[in-house]
Amino acid sequence: MRLNSPLSPSSGTQPATPASPLPSLGGFKRIVIKVGSSLLVDRQEGGLKRLWLEALAQDIAFLHRGGADVLVVSSGSIALGRTVLGLPEGNLRLEDSQAAAAVGQIALARIWSEVLGDRGMTAGQILVTLGDTEQRRRYLNARATIGRLLDLRAVPVINENDTVATSEIRYGDNDRLAARVATMASADLLILLSDVAGLYTAPPSEDPDAKLIPLVPRINAEIEAMAGGAASAFSRGGMRTKIEAAKIATTGGTHMLIADGRIMHPVTKIAEGAPCTWFLTGSNPVTARKKWIAGSLEPRGVLHIDAGAAQALCAGRSLLPAGVQRVEGRFSRGDCVVIRDPQGAEIGRGLTAYDASDAILLAGRNSQDIESLLGMPGRSALIHRDDMVLAGD
Ligand code: GLU
């Protein structure tokens, strides 16, 4: 691979190249790559496609070395486990898919750890359930773990925790899970590697005149109609879940693309211009998240802060307990609270990292004392700057 490969993030921050309306991969800073079961697991043999995975790991290493954060959402636990357990073809009963996932996930985690490890990267496994992305409290936990892994330059490898997820509480497909993860991690790009090259005007298997749509600027009824149904028993997501994923991603400020993963080095191929479908967002992840905080949450309390803290917030810092003078309201960790300056004016809102009772104990105190005050270690900020929106934002 050339040194100035299209995969290496450029020093600039603009993904768009002047020659093309489509972004190049070089400008993205945080990329989620979703790998479908049918790419990873051989349908006939039930075993892993090792060579393909190694080639993908090489692509990931290239992005990673270039400075991008990379997260992997990997399917395949059920597909791997069902063969080992000798389960029948076709749709599995819930308890069988849970058992298959239990067996397959161990193998999947080991394989990712090996292929990434062999290329100098550390894999960290995260298994999530629907509640981890949909309930604010747990959302903050999952996001903090992902954030910390990325700070440490590890590659989070994420799947749904299919061993405990029942039908009412599961995503069931990793397309939407990957989109939630991407917005949760404030990723700027989600790549869905699939067994089709993208969205076609009609199902290509049925219509020889079907054309690939390179760019979807907005998802409307026409686009949804093109998606049809089409999921197989082997992997769950069809085009419909991919369009759902695109809606989640683009509303959350993440660009998304669907590309053919059946080729070797699929990410390099995208960077070199292989056909794919882009879904562009008009927003960016931080703005989208801030909009969500500012608009959709009912504040549950107020934090009155001192002048020094107000200044620090305006300079882009997090709110530390030391700057808080008074705490009002009954709120829980993850709730939205209003931040007021010494004159009582609202200067912003944010998601609090502590329950009201703990915030009262911590108010005015140094972050180093958190452990002795609460009897356990805690986050140093009461509201992290990424979880805060200021009046002027
Ligand atoms: N989480 C499932 C698995 O690992 C896959 C879901 C999907 O195929 O999208 O087997």
Tab-separated table of N, CA, C and O in Angstrom, residues 20-81:
chain	number	residue	atom	x	y	z
A	20	SER	N	-14.890	15.867	-6.039
A	20	SER	CA	-16.041	14.978	-5.918
A	20	SER	C	-16.992	15.479	-4.835
A	20	SER	O	-16.556	16.026	-3.836
A	21	PRO	N	-18.300	15.282	-5.046
A	21	PRO	CA	-19.224	15.688	-3.996
A	21	PRO	C	-19.169	14.718	-2.811
A	21	PRO	O	-19.726	14.968	-1.757
A	22	LEU	N	-18.479	13.584	-2.999
A	22	LEU	CA	-18.426	12.588	-1.927
A	22	LEU	C	-17.158	12.755	-1.099
A	22	LEU	O	-16.101	13.058	-1.635
A	23	PRO	N	-17.268	12.517	0.210
A	23	PRO	CA	-16.082	12.650	1.046
A	23	PRO	C	-15.064	11.548	0.739
A	23	PRO	O	-15.446	10.470	0.321
A	24	SER	N	-13.798	11.832	0.943
A	24	SER	CA	-12.807	10.756	0.875
A	24	SER	C	-12.652	10.237	2.302
A	24	SER	O	-13.057	10.889	3.241
A	25	LEU	N	-12.047	9.070	2.466
A	25	LEU	CA	-11.963	8.515	3.826
A	25	LEU	C	-10.914	9.212	4.676
A	25	LEU	O	-10.921	9.126	5.889
A	26	GLY	N	-9.998	9.912	4.005
A	26	GLY	CA	-8.860	10.487	4.705
A	26	GLY	C	-9.192	11.488	5.789
A	26	GLY	O	-8.453	11.628	6.751
A	27	GLY	N	-10.306	12.193	5.662
A	27	GLY	CA	-10.581	13.263	6.619
A	27	GLY	C	-11.320	12.823	7.872
A	27	GLY	O	-11.549	13.638	8.758
A	28	PHE	N	-11.707	11.556	7.945
A	28	PHE	CA	-12.516	11.144	9.096
A	28	PHE	C	-11.648	10.804	10.303
A	28	PHE	O	-10.607	10.188	10.178
A	29	LYS	N	-12.149	11.203	11.455
A	29	LYS	CA	-11.341	11.052	12.670
A	29	LYS	C	-11.782	9.860	13.517
A	29	LYS	O	-11.024	9.330	14.314
A	30	ARG	N	-13.062	9.518	13.404
A	30	ARG	CA	-13.561	8.405	14.228
A	30	ARG	C	-14.518	7.577	13.372
A	30	ARG	O	-15.574	8.050	12.974
A	31	ILE	N	-14.105	6.362	13.087
A	31	ILE	CA	-14.820	5.550	12.096
A	31	ILE	C	-15.318	4.253	12.730
A	31	ILE	O	-14.554	3.534	13.388
A	32	VAL	N	-16.602	3.970	12.547
A	32	VAL	CA	-17.156	2.691	13.002
A	32	VAL	C	-17.298	1.798	11.768
A	32	VAL	O	-17.861	2.218	10.757
A	33	ILE	N	-16.761	0.583	11.864
A	33	ILE	CA	-16.880	-0.360	10.747
A	33	ILE	C	-17.744	-1.524	11.191
A	33	ILE	O	-17.424	-2.206	12.167
A	34	LYS	N	-18.863	-1.712	10.501
A	34	LYS	CA	-19.755	-2.819	10.861
A	34	LYS	C	-19.538	-3.979	9.904
A	34	LYS	O	-19.563	-3.808	8.685
A	35	VAL	N	-19.288	-5.133	10.484
A	35	VAL	CA	-18.990	-6.314	9.685
A	35	VAL	C	-20.129	-7.313	9.849
A	35	VAL	O	-20.425	-7.752	10.960
A	36	GLY	N	-20.755	-7.676	8.740
A	36	GLY	CA	-21.897	-8.590	8.805
A	36	GLY	C	-21.459	-10.045	8.922
A	36	GLY	O	-20.354	-10.407	8.527
A	37	SER	N	-22.368	-10.870	9.455
A	37	SER	CA	-22.064	-12.299	9.663
A	37	SER	C	-21.659	-12.995	8.375
A	37	SER	O	-20.728	-13.809	8.358
A	38	SER	N	-22.351	-12.678	7.274
A	38	SER	CA	-22.084	-13.444	6.055
A	38	SER	C	-20.701	-13.143	5.489
A	38	SER	O	-20.165	-13.913	4.703
A	39	LEU	N	-20.100	-12.020	5.911
A	39	LEU	CA	-18.739	-11.723	5.458
A	39	LEU	C	-17.715	-12.508	6.261
A	39	LEU	O	-16.688	-12.942	5.747
A	40	LEU	N	-18.022	-12.676	7.529
A	40	LEU	CA	-17.053	-13.279	8.447
A	40	LEU	C	-17.100	-14.792	8.470
A	40	LEU	O	-16.098	-15.449	8.712
A	41	VAL	N	-18.300	-15.299	8.276
A	41	VAL	CA	-18.475	-16.741	8.478
A	41	VAL	C	-18.864	-17.390	7.161
A	41	VAL	O	-19.747	-16.913	6.456
A	42	ASP	N	-18.168	-18.471	6.859
A	42	ASP	CA	-18.432	-19.204	5.629
A	42	ASP	C	-19.773	-19.918	5.744
A	42	ASP	O	-19.987	-20.716	6.632
A	43	ARG	N	-20.666	-19.599	4.821
A	43	ARG	CA	-22.030	-20.121	4.915
A	43	ARG	C	-22.047	-21.661	4.873
A	43	ARG	O	-22.794	-22.303	5.613
A	44	GLN	N	-21.236	-22.263	3.987
A	44	GLN	CA	-21.251	-23.723	3.872
A	44	GLN	C	-20.535	-24.394	5.041
A	44	GLN	O	-21.067	-25.274	5.696
A	45	GLU	N	-19.323	-23.921	5.308
A	45	GLU	CA	-18.483	-24.599	6.301
A	45	GLU	C	-18.825	-24.187	7.727
A	45	GLU	O	-18.563	-24.908	8.672
A	46	GLY	N	-19.364	-22.991	7.880
A	46	GLY	CA	-19.650	-22.487	9.230
A	46	GLY	C	-18.399	-21.956	9.926
A	46	GLY	O	-18.456	-21.519	11.065
A	47	GLY	N	-17.256	-22.013	9.243
A	47	GLY	CA	-16.013	-21.524	9.862
A	47	GLY	C	-15.745	-20.074	9.497
A	47	GLY	O	-16.469	-19.462	8.716
A	48	LEU	N	-14.677	-19.563	10.073
A	48	LEU	CA	-14.363	-18.157	9.878
A	48	LEU	C	-13.569	-17.928	8.590
A	48	LEU	O	-12.714	-18.735	8.226
A	49	LYS	N	-13.833	-16.797	7.929
A	49	LYS	CA	-13.046	-16.471	6.737
A	49	LYS	C	-11.809	-15.691	7.176
A	49	LYS	O	-11.801	-14.462	7.186
A	50	ARG	N	-10.826	-16.423	7.549
A	50	ARG	CA	-9.660	-15.847	8.224
A	50	ARG	C	-8.855	-14.877	7.328
A	50	ARG	O	-8.466	-13.801	7.766
A	51	LEU	N	-8.627	-15.309	6.093
A	51	LEU	CA	-7.801	-14.468	5.211
A	51	LEU	C	-8.471	-13.129	4.954
A	51	LEU	O	-7.837	-12.068	4.969
A	52	TRP	N	-9.761	-13.191	4.750
A	52	TRP	CA	-10.524	-11.958	4.508
A	52	TRP	C	-10.411	-11.037	5.728
A	52	TRP	O	-10.170	-9.840	5.605
A	53	LEU	N	-10.572	-11.656	6.904
A	53	LEU	CA	-10.547	-10.855	8.129
A	53	LEU	C	-9.168	-10.229	8.342
A	53	LEU	O	-9.047	-9.083	8.784
A	54	GLU	N	-8.140	-10.997	7.998
A	54	GLU	CA	-6.788	-10.448	8.153
A	54	GLU	C	-6.569	-9.251	7.229
A	54	GLU	O	-5.938	-8.270	7.598
A	55	ALA	N	-7.140	-9.345	6.028
A	55	ALA	CA	-7.014	-8.220	5.093
A	55	ALA	C	-7.761	-7.001	5.640
A	55	ALA	O	-7.266	-5.865	5.571
A	56	LEU	N	-8.926	-7.239	6.230
A	56	LEU	CA	-9.676	-6.119	6.817
A	56	LEU	C	-8.882	-5.518	7.988
A	56	LEU	O	-8.812	-4.294	8.138
A	57	ALA	N	-8.288	-6.387	8.799
A	57	ALA	CA	-7.516	-5.899	9.945
A	57	ALA	C	-6.356	-5.017	9.464
A	57	ALA	O	-5.990	-4.032	10.121
A	58	GLN	N	-5.820	-5.354	8.310
A	58	GLN	CA	-4.738	-4.534	7.732
A	58	GLN	C	-5.285	-3.138	7.365
A	58	GLN	O	-4.634	-2.135	7.609
A	59	ASP	N	-6.471	-3.115	6.779
A	59	ASP	CA	-7.110	-1.823	6.459
A	59	ASP	C	-7.313	-1.013	7.740
A	59	ASP	O	-7.062	0.198	7.778
A	60	ILE	N	-7.785	-1.703	8.784
A	60	ILE	CA	-8.059	-1.016	10.052
A	60	ILE	C	-6.758	-0.454	10.622
A	60	ILE	O	-6.698	0.680	11.094
A	61	ALA	N	-5.695	-1.272	10.524
A	61	ALA	CA	-4.401	-0.827	11.052
A	61	ALA	C	-3.939	0.435	10.334
A	61	ALA	O	-3.366	1.347	10.938
A	62	PHE	N	-4.223	0.495	9.052
A	62	PHE	CA	-3.796	1.664	8.282
A	62	PHE	C	-4.517	2.923	8.741
A	62	PHE	O	-3.898	3.975	8.949
A	63	LEU	N	-5.820	2.794	8.925
A	63	LEU	CA	-6.592	3.938	9.419
A	63	LEU	C	-6.098	4.352	10.799
A	63	LEU	O	-5.939	5.523	11.123
A	64	HIS	N	-5.872	3.347	11.634
A	64	HIS	CA	-5.484	3.562	13.022
A	64	HIS	C	-4.122	4.234	13.114
A	64	HIS	O	-3.933	5.205	13.839
A	65	ARG	N	-3.184	3.733	12.335
A	65	ARG	CA	-1.843	4.331	12.334
A	65	ARG	C	-1.884	5.764	11.828
A	65	ARG	O	-1.094	6.601	12.233
A	66	GLY	N	-2.840	6.027	10.929
A	66	GLY	CA	-2.975	7.389	10.409
A	66	GLY	C	-3.601	8.338	11.416
A	66	GLY	O	-3.767	9.518	11.123
A	67	GLY	N	-3.999	7.828	12.560
A	67	GLY	CA	-4.499	8.707	13.625
A	67	GLY	C	-5.999	8.621	13.852
A	67	GLY	O	-6.515	9.223	14.794
A	68	ALA	N	-6.723	7.869	13.013
A	68	ALA	CA	-8.170	7.793	13.228
A	68	ALA	C	-8.482	6.836	14.380
A	68	ALA	O	-7.746	5.882	14.614
A	69	ASP	N	-9.560	7.118	15.100
A	69	ASP	CA	-10.091	6.151	16.057
A	69	ASP	C	-10.950	5.181	15.269
A	69	ASP	O	-11.739	5.601	14.424
A	70	VAL	N	-10.786	3.898	15.538
A	70	VAL	CA	-11.597	2.909	14.809
A	70	VAL	C	-12.357	2.045	15.809
A	70	VAL	O	-11.804	1.610	16.823
A	71	LEU	N	-13.631	1.856	15.536
A	71	LEU	CA	-14.452	0.941	16.329
A	71	LEU	C	-15.017	-0.099	15.369
A	71	LEU	O	-15.341	0.231	14.235
A	72	VAL	N	-15.112	-1.333	15.858
A	72	VAL	CA	-15.667	-2.384	15.015
A	72	VAL	C	-16.975	-2.853	15.640
A	72	VAL	O	-17.036	-3.063	16.856
A	73	VAL	N	-18.021	-2.958	14.837
A	73	VAL	CA	-19.224	-3.641	15.317
A	73	VAL	C	-19.265	-4.946	14.545
A	73	VAL	O	-19.417	-4.947	13.325
A	74	SER	N	-19.034	-6.042	15.246
A	74	SER	CA	-18.907	-7.318	14.552
A	74	SER	C	-20.061	-8.253	14.860
A	74	SER	O	-20.317	-8.587	16.006
A	75	SER	N	-20.732	-8.698	13.822
A	75	SER	CA	-21.705	-9.779	13.948
A	75	SER	C	-20.940	-11.082	13.859
A	75	SER	O	-19.735	-11.085	13.666
A	76	GLY	N	-21.665	-12.165	13.941
A	76	GLY	CA	-21.040	-13.455	13.680
A	76	GLY	C	-21.104	-14.430	14.833
A	76	GLY	O	-20.787	-15.603	14.661
A	77	SER	N	-21.522	-13.972	16.015
A	77	SER	CA	-21.494	-14.897	17.146
A	77	SER	C	-22.487	-16.039	16.943
A	77	SER	O	-22.162	-17.205	17.172
A	78	ILE	N	-23.681	-15.691	16.461
A	78	ILE	CA	-24.692	-16.745	16.303
A	78	ILE	C	-24.301	-17.666	15.149
A	78	ILE	O	-24.350	-18.892	15.264
A	79	ALA	N	-23.844	-17.058	14.057
A	79	ALA	CA	-23.451	-17.860	12.894
A	79	ALA	C	-22.297	-18.808	13.240
A	79	ALA	O	-22.269	-19.966	12.812
A	80	LEU	N	-21.341	-18.355	14.041
A	80	LEU	CA	-20.213	-19.228	14.424
A	80	LEU	C	-20.668	-20.304	15.405
A	80	LEU	O	-20.339	-21.469	15.268
A	81	GLY	N	-21.459	-19.879	16.382
A	81	GLY	CA	-21.840	-20.796	17.464
A	81	GLY	C	-22.802	-21.879	17.012
A	81	GLY	O	-22.730	-23.008	17.485
